[in-house]
Every structure is written in C-alpha cells, then in structure tokens.
PDB file of C-alpha atoms in Angstrom:
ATOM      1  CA  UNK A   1      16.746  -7.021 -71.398  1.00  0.00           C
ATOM      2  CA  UNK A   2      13.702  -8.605 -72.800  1.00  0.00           C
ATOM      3  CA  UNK A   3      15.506 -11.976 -73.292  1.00  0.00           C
ATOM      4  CA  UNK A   4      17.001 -11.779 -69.773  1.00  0.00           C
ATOM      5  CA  UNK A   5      13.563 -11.162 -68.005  1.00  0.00           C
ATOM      6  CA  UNK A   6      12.398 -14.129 -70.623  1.00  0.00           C
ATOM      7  CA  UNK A   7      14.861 -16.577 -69.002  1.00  0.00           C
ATOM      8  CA  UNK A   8      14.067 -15.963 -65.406  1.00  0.00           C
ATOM      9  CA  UNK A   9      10.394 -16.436 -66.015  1.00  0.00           C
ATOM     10  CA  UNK A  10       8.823 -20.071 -65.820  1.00  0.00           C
ATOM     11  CA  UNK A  11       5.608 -21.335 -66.327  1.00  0.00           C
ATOM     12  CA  UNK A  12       5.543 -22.993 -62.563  1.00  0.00           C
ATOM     13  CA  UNK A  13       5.566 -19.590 -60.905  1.00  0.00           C
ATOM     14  CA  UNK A  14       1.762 -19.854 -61.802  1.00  0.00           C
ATOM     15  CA  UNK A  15       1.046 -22.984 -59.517  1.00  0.00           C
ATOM     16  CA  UNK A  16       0.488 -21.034 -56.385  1.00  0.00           C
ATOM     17  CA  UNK A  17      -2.405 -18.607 -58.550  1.00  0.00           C
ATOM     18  CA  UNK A  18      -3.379 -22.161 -60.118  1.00  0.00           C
ATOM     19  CA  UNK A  19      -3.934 -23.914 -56.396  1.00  0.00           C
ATOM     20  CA  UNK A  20      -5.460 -20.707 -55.009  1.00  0.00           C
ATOM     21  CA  UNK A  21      -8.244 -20.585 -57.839  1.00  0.00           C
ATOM     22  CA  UNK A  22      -8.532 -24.074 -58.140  1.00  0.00           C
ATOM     23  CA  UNK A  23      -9.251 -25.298 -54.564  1.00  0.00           C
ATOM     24  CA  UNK A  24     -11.009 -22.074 -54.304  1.00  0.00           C
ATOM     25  CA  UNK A  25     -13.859 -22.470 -57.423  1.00  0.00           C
ATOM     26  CA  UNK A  26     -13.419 -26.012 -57.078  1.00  0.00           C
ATOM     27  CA  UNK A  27     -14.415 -26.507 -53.605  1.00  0.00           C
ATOM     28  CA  UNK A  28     -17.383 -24.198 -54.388  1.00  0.00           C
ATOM     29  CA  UNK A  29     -18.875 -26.288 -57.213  1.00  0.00           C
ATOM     30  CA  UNK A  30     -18.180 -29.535 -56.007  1.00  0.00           C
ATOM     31  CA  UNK A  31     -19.595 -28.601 -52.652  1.00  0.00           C
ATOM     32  CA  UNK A  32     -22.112 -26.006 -54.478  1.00  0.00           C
ATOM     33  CA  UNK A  33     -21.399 -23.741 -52.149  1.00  0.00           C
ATOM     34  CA  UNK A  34     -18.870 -21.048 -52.993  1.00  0.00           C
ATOM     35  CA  UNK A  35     -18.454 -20.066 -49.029  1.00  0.00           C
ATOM     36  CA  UNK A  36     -17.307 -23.214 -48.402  1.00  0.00           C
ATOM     37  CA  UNK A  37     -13.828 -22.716 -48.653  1.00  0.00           C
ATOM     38  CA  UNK A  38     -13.011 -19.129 -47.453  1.00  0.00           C
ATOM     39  CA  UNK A  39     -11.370 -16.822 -49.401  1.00  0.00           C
ATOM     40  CA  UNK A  40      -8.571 -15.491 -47.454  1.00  0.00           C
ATOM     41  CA  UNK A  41      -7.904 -19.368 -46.487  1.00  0.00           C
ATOM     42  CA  UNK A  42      -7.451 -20.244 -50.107  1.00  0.00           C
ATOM     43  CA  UNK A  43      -5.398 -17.287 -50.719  1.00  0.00           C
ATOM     44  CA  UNK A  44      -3.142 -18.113 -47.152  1.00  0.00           C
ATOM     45  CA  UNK A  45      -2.511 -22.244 -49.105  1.00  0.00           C
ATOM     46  CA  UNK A  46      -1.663 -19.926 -52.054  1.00  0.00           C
ATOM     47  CA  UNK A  47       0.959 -18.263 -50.332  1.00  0.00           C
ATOM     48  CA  UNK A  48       2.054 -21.503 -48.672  1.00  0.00           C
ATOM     49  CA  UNK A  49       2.344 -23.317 -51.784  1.00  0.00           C
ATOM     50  CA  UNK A  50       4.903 -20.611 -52.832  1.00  0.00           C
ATOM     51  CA  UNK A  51       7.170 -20.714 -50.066  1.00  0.00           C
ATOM     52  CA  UNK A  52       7.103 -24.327 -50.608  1.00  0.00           C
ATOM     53  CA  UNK A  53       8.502 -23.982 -54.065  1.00  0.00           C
ATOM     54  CA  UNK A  54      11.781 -23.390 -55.588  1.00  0.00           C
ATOM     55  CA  UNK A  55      14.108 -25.970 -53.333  1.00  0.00           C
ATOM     56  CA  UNK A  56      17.312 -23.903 -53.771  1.00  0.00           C
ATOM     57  CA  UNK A  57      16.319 -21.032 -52.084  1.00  0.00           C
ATOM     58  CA  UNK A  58      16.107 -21.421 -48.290  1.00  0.00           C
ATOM     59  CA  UNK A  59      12.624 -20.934 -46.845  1.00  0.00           C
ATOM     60  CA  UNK A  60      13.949 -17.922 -45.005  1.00  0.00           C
ATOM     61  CA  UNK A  61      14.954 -16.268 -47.907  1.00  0.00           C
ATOM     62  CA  UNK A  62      11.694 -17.034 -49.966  1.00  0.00           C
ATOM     63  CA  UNK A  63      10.048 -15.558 -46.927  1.00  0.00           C
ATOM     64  CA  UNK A  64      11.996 -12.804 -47.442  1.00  0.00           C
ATOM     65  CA  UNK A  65      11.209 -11.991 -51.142  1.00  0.00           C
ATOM     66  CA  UNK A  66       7.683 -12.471 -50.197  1.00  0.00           C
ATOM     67  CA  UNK A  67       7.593 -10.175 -47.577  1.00  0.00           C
ATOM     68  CA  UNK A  68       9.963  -7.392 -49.239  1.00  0.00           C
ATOM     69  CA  UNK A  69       7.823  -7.488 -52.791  1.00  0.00           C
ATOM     70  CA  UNK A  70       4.515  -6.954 -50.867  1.00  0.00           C
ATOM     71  CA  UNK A  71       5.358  -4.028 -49.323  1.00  0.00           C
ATOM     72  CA  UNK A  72       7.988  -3.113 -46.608  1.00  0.00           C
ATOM     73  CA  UNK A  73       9.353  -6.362 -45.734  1.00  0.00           C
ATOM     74  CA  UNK A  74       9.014  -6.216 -41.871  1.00  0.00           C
ATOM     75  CA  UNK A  75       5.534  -4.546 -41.754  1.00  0.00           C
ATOM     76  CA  UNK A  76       4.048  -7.240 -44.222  1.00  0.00           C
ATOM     77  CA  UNK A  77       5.813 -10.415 -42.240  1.00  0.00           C
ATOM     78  CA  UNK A  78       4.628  -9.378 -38.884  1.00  0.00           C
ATOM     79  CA  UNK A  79       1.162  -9.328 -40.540  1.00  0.00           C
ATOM     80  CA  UNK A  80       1.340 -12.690 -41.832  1.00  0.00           C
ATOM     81  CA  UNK A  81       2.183 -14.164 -39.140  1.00  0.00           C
ATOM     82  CA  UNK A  82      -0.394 -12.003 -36.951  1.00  0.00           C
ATOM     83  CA  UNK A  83      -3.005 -13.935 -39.525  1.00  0.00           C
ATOM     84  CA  UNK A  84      -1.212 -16.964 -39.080  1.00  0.00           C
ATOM     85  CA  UNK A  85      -1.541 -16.712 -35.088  1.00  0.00           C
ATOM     86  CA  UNK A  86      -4.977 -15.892 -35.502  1.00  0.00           C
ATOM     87  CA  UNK A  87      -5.384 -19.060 -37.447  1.00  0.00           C
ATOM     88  CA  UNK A  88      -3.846 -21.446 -34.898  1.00  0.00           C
ATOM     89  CA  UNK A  89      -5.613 -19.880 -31.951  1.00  0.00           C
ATOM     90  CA  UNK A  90      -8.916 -20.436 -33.540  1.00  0.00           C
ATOM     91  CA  UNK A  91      -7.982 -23.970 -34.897  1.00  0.00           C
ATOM     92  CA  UNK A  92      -6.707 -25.557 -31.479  1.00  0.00           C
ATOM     93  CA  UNK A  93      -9.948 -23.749 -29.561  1.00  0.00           C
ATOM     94  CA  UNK A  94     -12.317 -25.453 -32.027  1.00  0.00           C
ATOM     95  CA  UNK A  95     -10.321 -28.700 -31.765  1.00  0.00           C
ATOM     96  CA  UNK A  96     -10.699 -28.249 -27.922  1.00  0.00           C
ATOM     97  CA  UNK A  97      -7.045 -27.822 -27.049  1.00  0.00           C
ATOM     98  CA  UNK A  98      -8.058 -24.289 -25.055  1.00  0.00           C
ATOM     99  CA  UNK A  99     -10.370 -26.514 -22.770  1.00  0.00           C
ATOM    100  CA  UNK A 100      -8.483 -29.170 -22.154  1.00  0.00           C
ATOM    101  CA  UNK A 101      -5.041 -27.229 -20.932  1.00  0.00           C
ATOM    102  CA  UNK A 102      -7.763 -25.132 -18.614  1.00  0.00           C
ATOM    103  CA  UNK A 103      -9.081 -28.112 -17.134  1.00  0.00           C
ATOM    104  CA  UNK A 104      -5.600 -30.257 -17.074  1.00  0.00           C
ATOM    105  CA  UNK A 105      -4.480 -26.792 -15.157  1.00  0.00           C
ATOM    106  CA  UNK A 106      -7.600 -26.714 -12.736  1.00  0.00           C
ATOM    107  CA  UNK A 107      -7.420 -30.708 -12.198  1.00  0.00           C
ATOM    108  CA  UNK A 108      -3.672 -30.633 -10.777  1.00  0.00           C
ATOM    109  CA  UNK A 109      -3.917 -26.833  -8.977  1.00  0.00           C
ATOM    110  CA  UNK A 110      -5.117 -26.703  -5.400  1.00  0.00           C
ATOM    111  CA  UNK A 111      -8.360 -25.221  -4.967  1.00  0.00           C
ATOM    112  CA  UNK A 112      -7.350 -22.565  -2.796  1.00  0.00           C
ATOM    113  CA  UNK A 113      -4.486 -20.953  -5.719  1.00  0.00           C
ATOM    114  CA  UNK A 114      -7.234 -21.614  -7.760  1.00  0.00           C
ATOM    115  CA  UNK A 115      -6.624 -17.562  -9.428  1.00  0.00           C
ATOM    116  CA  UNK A 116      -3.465 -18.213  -9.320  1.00  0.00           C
ATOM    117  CA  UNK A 117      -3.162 -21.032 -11.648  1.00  0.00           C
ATOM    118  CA  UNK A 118      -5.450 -19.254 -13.691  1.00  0.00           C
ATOM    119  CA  UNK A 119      -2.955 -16.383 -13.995  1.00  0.00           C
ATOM    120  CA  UNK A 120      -0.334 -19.570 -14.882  1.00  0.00           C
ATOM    121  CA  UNK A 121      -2.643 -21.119 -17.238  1.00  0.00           C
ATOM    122  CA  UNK A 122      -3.117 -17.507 -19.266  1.00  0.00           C
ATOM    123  CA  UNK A 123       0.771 -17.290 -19.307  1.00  0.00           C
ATOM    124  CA  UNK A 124       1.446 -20.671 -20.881  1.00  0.00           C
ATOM    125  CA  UNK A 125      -1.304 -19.998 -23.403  1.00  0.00           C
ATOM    126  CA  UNK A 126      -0.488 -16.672 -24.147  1.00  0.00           C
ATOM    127  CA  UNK A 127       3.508 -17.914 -24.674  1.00  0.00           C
ATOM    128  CA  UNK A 128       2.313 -20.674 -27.019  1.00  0.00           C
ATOM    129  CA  UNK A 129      -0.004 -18.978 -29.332  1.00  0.00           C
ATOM    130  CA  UNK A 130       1.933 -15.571 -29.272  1.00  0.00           C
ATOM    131  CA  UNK A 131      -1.081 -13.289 -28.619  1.00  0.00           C
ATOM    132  CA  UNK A 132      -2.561 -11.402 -26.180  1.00  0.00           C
ATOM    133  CA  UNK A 133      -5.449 -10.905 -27.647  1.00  0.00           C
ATOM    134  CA  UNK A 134      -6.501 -14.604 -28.887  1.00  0.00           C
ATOM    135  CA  UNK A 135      -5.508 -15.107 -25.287  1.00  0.00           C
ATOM    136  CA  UNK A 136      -8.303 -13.073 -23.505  1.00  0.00           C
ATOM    137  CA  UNK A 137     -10.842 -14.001 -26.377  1.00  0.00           C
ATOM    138  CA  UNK A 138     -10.197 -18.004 -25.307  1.00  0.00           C
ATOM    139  CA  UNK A 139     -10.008 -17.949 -21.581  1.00  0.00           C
ATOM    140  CA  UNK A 140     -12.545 -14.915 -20.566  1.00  0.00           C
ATOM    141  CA  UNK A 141     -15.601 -17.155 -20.735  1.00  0.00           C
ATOM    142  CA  UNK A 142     -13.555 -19.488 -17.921  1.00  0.00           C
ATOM    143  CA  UNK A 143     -12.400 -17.126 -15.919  1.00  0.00           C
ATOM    144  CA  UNK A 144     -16.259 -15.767 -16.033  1.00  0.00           C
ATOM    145  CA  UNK A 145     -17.310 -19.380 -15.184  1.00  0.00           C
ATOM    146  CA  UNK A 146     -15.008 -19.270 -12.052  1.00  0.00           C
ATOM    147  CA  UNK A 147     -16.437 -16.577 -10.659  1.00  0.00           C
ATOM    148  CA  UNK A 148     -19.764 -17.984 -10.959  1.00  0.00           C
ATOM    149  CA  UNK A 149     -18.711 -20.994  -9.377  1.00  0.00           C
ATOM    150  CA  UNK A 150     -16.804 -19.595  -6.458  1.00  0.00           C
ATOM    151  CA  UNK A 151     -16.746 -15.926  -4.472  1.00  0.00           C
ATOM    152  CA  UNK A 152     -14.359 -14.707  -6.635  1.00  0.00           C
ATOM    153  CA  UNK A 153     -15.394 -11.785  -8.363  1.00  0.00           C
ATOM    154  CA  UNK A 154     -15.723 -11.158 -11.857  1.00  0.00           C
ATOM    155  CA  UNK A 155     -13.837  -8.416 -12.305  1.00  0.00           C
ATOM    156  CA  UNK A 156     -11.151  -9.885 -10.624  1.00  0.00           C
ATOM    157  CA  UNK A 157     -11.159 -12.777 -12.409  1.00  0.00           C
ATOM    158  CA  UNK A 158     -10.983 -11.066 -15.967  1.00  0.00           C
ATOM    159  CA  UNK A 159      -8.464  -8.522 -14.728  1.00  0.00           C
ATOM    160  CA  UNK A 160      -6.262 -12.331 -13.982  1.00  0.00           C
ATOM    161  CA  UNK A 161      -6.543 -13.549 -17.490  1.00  0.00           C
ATOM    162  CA  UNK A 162      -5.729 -10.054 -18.873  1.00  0.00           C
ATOM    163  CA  UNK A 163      -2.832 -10.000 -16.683  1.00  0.00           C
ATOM    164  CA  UNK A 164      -1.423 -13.766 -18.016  1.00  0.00           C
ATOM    165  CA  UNK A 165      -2.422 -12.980 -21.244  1.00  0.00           C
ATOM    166  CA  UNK A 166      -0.053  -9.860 -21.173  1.00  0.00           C
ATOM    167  CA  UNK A 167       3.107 -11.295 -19.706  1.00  0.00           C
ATOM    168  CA  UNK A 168       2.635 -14.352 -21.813  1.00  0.00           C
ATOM    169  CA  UNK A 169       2.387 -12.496 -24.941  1.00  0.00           C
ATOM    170  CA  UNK A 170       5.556 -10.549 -24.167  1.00  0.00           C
ATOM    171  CA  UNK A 171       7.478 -13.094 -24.106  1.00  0.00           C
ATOM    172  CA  UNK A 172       6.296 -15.308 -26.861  1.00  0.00           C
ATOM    173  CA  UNK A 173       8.545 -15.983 -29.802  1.00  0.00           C
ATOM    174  CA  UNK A 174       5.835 -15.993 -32.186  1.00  0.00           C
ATOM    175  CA  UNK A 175       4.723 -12.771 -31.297  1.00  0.00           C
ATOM    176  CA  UNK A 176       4.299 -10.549 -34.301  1.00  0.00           C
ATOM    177  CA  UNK A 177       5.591  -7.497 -32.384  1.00  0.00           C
ATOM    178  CA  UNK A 178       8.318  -9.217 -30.951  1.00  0.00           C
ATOM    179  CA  UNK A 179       9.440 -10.349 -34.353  1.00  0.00           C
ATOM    180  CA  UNK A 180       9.234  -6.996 -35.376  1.00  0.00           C
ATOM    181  CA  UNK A 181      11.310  -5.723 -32.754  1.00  0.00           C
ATOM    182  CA  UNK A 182      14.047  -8.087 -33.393  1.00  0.00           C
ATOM    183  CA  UNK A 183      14.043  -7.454 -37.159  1.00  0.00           C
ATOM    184  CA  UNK A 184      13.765  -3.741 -37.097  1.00  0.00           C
ATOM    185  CA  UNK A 185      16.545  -3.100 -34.015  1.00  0.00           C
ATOM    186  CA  UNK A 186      18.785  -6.193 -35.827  1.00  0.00           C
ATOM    187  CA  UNK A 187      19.391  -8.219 -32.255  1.00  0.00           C
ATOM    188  CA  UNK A 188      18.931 -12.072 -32.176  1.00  0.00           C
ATOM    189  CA  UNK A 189      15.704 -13.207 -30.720  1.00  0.00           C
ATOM    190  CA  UNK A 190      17.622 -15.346 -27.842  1.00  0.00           C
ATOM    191  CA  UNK A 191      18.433 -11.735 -26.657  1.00  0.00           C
ATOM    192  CA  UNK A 192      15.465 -10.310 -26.151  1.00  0.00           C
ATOM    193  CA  UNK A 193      13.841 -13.226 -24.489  1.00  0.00           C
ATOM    194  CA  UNK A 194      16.687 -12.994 -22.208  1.00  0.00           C
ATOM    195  CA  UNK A 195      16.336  -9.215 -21.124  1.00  0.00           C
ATOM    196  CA  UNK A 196      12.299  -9.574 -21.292  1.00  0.00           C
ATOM    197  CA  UNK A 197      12.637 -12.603 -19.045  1.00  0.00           C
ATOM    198  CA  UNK A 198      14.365 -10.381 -16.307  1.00  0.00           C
ATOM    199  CA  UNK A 199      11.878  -7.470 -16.347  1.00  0.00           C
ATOM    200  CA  UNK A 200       8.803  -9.352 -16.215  1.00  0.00           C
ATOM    201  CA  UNK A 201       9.479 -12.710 -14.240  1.00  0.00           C
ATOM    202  CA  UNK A 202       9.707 -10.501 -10.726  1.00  0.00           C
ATOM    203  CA  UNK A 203       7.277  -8.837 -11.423  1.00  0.00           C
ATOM    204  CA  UNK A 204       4.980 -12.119 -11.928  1.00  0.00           C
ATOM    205  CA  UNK A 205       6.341 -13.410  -8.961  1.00  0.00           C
ATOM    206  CA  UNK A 206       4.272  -9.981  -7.282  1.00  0.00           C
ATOM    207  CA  UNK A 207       1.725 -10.356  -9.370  1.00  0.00           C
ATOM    208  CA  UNK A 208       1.133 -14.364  -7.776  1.00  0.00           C
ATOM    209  CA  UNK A 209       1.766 -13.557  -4.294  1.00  0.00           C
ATOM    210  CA  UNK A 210      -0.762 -10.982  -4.686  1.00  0.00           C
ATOM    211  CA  UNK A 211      -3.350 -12.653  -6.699  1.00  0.00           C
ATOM    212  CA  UNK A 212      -2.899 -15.376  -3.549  1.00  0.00           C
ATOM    213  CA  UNK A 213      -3.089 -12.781  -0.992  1.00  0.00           C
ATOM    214  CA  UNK A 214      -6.343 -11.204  -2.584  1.00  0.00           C
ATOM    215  CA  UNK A 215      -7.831 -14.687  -3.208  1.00  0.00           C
ATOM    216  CA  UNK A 216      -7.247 -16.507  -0.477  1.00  0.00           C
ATOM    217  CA  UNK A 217     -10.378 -15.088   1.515  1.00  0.00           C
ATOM    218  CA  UNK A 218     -12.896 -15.430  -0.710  1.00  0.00           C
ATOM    219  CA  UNK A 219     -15.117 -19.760  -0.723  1.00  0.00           C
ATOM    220  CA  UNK A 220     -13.259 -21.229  -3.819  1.00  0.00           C
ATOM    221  CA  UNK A 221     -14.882 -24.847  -3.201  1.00  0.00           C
ATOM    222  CA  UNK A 222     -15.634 -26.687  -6.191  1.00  0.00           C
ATOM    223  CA  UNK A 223     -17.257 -29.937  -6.775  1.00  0.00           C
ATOM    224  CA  UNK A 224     -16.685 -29.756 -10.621  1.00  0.00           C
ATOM    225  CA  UNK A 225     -14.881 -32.453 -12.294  1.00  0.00           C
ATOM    226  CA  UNK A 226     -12.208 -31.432 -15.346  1.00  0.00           C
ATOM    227  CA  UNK A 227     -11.874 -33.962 -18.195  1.00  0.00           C
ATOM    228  CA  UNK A 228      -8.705 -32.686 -20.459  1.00  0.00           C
ATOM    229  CA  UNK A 229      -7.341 -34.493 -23.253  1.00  0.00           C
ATOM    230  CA  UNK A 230      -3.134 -34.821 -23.535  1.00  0.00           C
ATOM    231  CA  UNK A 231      -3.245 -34.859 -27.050  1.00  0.00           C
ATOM    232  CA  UNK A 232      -4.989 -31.339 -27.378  1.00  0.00           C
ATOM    233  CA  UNK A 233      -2.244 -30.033 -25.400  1.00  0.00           C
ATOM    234  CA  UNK A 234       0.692 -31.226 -27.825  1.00  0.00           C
ATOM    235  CA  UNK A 235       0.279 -28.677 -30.502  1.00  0.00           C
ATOM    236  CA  UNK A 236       0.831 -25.850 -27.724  1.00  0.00           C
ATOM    237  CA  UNK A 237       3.688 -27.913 -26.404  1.00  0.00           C
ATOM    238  CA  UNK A 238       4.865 -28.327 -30.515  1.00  0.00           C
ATOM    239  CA  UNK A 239       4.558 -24.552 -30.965  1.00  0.00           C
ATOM    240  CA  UNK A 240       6.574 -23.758 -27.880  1.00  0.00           C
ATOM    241  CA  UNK A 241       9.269 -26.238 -28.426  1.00  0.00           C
ATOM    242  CA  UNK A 242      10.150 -25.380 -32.289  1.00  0.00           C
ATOM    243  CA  UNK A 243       9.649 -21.454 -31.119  1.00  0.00           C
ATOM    244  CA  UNK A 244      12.711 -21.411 -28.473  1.00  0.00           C
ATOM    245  CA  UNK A 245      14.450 -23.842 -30.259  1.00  0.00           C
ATOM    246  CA  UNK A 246      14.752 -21.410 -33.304  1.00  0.00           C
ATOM    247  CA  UNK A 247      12.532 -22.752 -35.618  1.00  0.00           C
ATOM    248  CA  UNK A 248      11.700 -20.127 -38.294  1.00  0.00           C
ATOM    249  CA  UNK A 249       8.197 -18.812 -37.112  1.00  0.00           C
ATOM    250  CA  UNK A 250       5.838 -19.177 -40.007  1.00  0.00           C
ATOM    251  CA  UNK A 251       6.740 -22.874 -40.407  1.00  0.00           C
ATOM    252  CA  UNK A 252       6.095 -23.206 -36.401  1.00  0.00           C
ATOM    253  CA  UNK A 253       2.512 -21.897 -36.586  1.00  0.00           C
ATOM    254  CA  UNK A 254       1.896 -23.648 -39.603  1.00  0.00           C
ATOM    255  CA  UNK A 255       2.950 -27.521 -37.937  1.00  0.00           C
ATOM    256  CA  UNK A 256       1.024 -25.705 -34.983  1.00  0.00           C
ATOM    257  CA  UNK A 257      -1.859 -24.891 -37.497  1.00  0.00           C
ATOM    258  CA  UNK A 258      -1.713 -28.911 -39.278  1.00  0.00           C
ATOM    259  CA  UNK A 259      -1.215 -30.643 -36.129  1.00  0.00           C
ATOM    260  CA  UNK A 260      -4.347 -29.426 -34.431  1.00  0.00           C
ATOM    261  CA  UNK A 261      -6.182 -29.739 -37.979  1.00  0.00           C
ATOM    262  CA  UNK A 262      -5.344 -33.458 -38.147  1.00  0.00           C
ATOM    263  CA  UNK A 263      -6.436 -34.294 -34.395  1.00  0.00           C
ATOM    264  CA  UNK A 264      -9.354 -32.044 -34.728  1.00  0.00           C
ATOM    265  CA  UNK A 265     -10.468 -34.112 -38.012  1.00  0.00           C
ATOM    266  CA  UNK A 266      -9.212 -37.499 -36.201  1.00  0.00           C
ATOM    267  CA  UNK A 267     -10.735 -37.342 -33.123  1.00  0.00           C
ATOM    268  CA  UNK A 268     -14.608 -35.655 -34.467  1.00  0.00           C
ATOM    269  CA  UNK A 269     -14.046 -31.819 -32.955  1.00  0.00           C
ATOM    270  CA  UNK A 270     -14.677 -30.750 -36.495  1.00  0.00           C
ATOM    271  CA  UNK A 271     -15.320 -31.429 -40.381  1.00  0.00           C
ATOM    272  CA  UNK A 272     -13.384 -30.187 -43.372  1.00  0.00           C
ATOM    273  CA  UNK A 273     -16.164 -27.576 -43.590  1.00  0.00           C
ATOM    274  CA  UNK A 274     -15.641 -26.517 -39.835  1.00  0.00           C
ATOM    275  CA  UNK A 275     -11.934 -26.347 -39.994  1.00  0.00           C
ATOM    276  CA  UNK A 276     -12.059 -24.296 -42.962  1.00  0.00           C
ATOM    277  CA  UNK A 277     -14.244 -21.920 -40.456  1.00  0.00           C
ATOM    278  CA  UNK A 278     -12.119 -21.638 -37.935  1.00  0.00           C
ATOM    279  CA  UNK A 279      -9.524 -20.683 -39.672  1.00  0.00           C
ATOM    280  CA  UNK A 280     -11.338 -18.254 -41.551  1.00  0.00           C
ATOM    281  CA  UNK A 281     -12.332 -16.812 -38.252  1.00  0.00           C
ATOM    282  CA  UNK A 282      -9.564 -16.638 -36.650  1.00  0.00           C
ATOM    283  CA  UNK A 283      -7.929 -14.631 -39.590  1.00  0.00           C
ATOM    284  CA  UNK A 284     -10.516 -13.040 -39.934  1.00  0.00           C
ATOM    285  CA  UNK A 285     -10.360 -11.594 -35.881  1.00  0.00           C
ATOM    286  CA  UNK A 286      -7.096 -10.279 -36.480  1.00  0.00           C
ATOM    287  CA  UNK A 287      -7.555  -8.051 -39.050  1.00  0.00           C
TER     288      UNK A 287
END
C-alpha cells in the first residue's frame, strides 16, 4: 500500500505551496512590505497554478478534484467562483470599465429614458459580472449622481439599479447560484437560461414601460458630457461571450480577471500594488 501511495506521489505537487509562499514572502521582502501582496490573492495564484498543472487531466476534472477534496464539491466551487466574481468586479471598476459602460450607456440613451437605460445598463452589468451584489455596490453612487442631477428621486433611482442588478444576476452564467443550481438538479446550463429567459424577460418589458411611465414627468435635462473608453468595455463583452458560449466558468472570470489587469496596468488606472488591492478587495467583499 505504502509503495502504491509512493508511486502516485511527485515532488511537483509542491509547486503550487512553493509559488504561494514564494510570491507571497517574496513580494514582502523585496517590497519590505509584507501587505503588499495579499494573502488570500497569493493563495487564489496558488490554486491557479494547480489547475494549471498536470496536462492529462482536463481542467474540468482538476476542478473537480479540487472542489470535491475541499469539502462538498458543489458548495466549495460555487464559493470559488463567488471569490473569483468578486475579484473581477473589483478589478474592471478600478480599471474604470464600470464608468465607462455607464457613460457609453448615458452618451447613446435619450435623455428622456434616461431611468430606463439605467435599468438596461444594471442588466448588462449584472449579466457580465454574475452578481447582484457587485452590481449595486458599482452603479449606486451613479444612480445617486442622477438624481442629483435631474428630478428624479433618489429612492427611485436606487430602487432602478436594484431592480437591473436582480434580473441581470439571474440570468448570468457565471452566477455562483446558478451554477449551483445546475450542478445540484443535474440539467445543462443552456436549459436554465432558456426557462429563466421566459419568466423574467416580460416581466422586464413591465418593469421598462413602467420605469418610462414613472419617469417621464419628472426635468431629466442634462448638460453633462460622458467620456467612455471601448476598451474598458471588452472584458465585460469577453466575459459574456466565453459564458454563453460554454466556456468553463472559472477560466472565463479568470481571462475576465487578466484582461482588465493588463489594460488597467497598460493604460495607468493602476500599479502592481493597486491591482493586487483590488483584488484583495473584491475577495475580500464577498466573503
């Protein structure tokens, strides 16, 4: 038994514990400053690094293992990737892709469906980063500014983005509850968008003409200009796209996650140091 267990084991299962202490300590003594790289970020590459490993096992399958040997398998995945989401909402909102789908929606939309498209906006956002939550957090401080601007009032404005942020997040493939409804009732995930799709889309279309029909009395004139970036928007767009195309989730949010890193770090939004803090944070607001 002894000689079995010996020839299963290898030395390289120790890289990911190797790469987790390593960038961990090391980024704390070169930097001398052991907060630099956050824990639960060095321990998320760690994880990473293993499901990166071992070529002949599908990534599915390593996900899997991972998942099962943790604790019970669909429990600990839907956690993950709630971190995970976390981590990509916070990274694209401190690379400025939050701001700059807001204002590309509030450049094109017509002043007076001005709630409207911020119901829209709150969907789309809400679909691409597959929570609710991270959702509201992002886009309350806008809808807040809108009713500053305009005659709207705030209540009504917040009670939009909660709205948007709810459908969206229902029908998000990344969702961690959705994944977990899939996996624990054993349909395919193509399904449940489906029957989701029919219950909710009607009543959005309500939920619009009434937003319209509540709004459209109220001064919504703005002389505010928008400026938006197209390349914050892509890693939505990316997330979106590899979701309903049946891209396994974890490897979505993380291209979501390194996409939004690299333009962040490209185009000035943020250091190393600040990237390392976002992330942090935004794992850090779903637990």
């Amino acid at each position: 038994m002894l000689e079995q267990e010996h020839e299963h084991s290898s030395p390289w299962a120790l890289i990911p514990l190797v790469v987790f202490i390593s960038i961990f300590l090391g980024a704390g003594i070169i930097t001398k400053d052991f907060t630099f790289m956050p824990l639960n970020v060095a321990a998320i590459i760690g994880v990473v690094v293993a499901l990166m490993m071992n070529r002949r096992e599908t990534f599915m399958s390593k996900v899997e293992v991972f998942a099962r040997q943790a604790g019970h398998a669909n429990i600990v995945l839907m956690m993950f990737i709630f971190l995970l989401a976390g981590a990509f909402s916070k990274t694209t909102e401190a690379m400025g892709g939050v701001t700059s789908i807001v204002n590309l929606g509030l450049s094109f939309i017509p002043q007076n469906f001005l709630i409207v498209g911020l119901f829209i906006i709150c969907m789309f956002i809400s679909i691409s980063m597959g929570t609710s939550v991270g959702t509201v957090a992002a886009i309350a401080p806008v809808g807040f500014g809108i009713s500053e601007a305009t005659e709207i009032p705030a209540a009504f404005a917040m009670a939009t983005v909660v709205g948007g942020a709810m459908f969206g997040d229902n029908l998000s493939m990344i969702s961690d509850t959705t994944i977990a409804a899939v996996r624990t009732q054993k349909t395919q995930m193509s399904d449940k968008f489906k029957v989701n799709f029919r219950i909710v889309v009607p009543g959005a279309i309500v939920t619009i003409f009434v937003l319209w029909w509540l709004s459209h009395g109220y001064d919504v004139t703005q002389t505010k200009t928008y400026d938006f970036e197209w390349v914050k928007v892509v890693p939505y767009l990316l997330v979106l796209i590899l979701a309903v195309i049946g891209i396994n989730v974890v490897l979505v949010l993380l291209g979501g996650i390194l996409l939004s890193s690299l333009i962040g770090l490209i185009d000035g939004s943020f250091n190393l140091g600040g990237l390392l803090k976002a992330a942090s944070e935004g794992v850090l607001g779903m637990q």
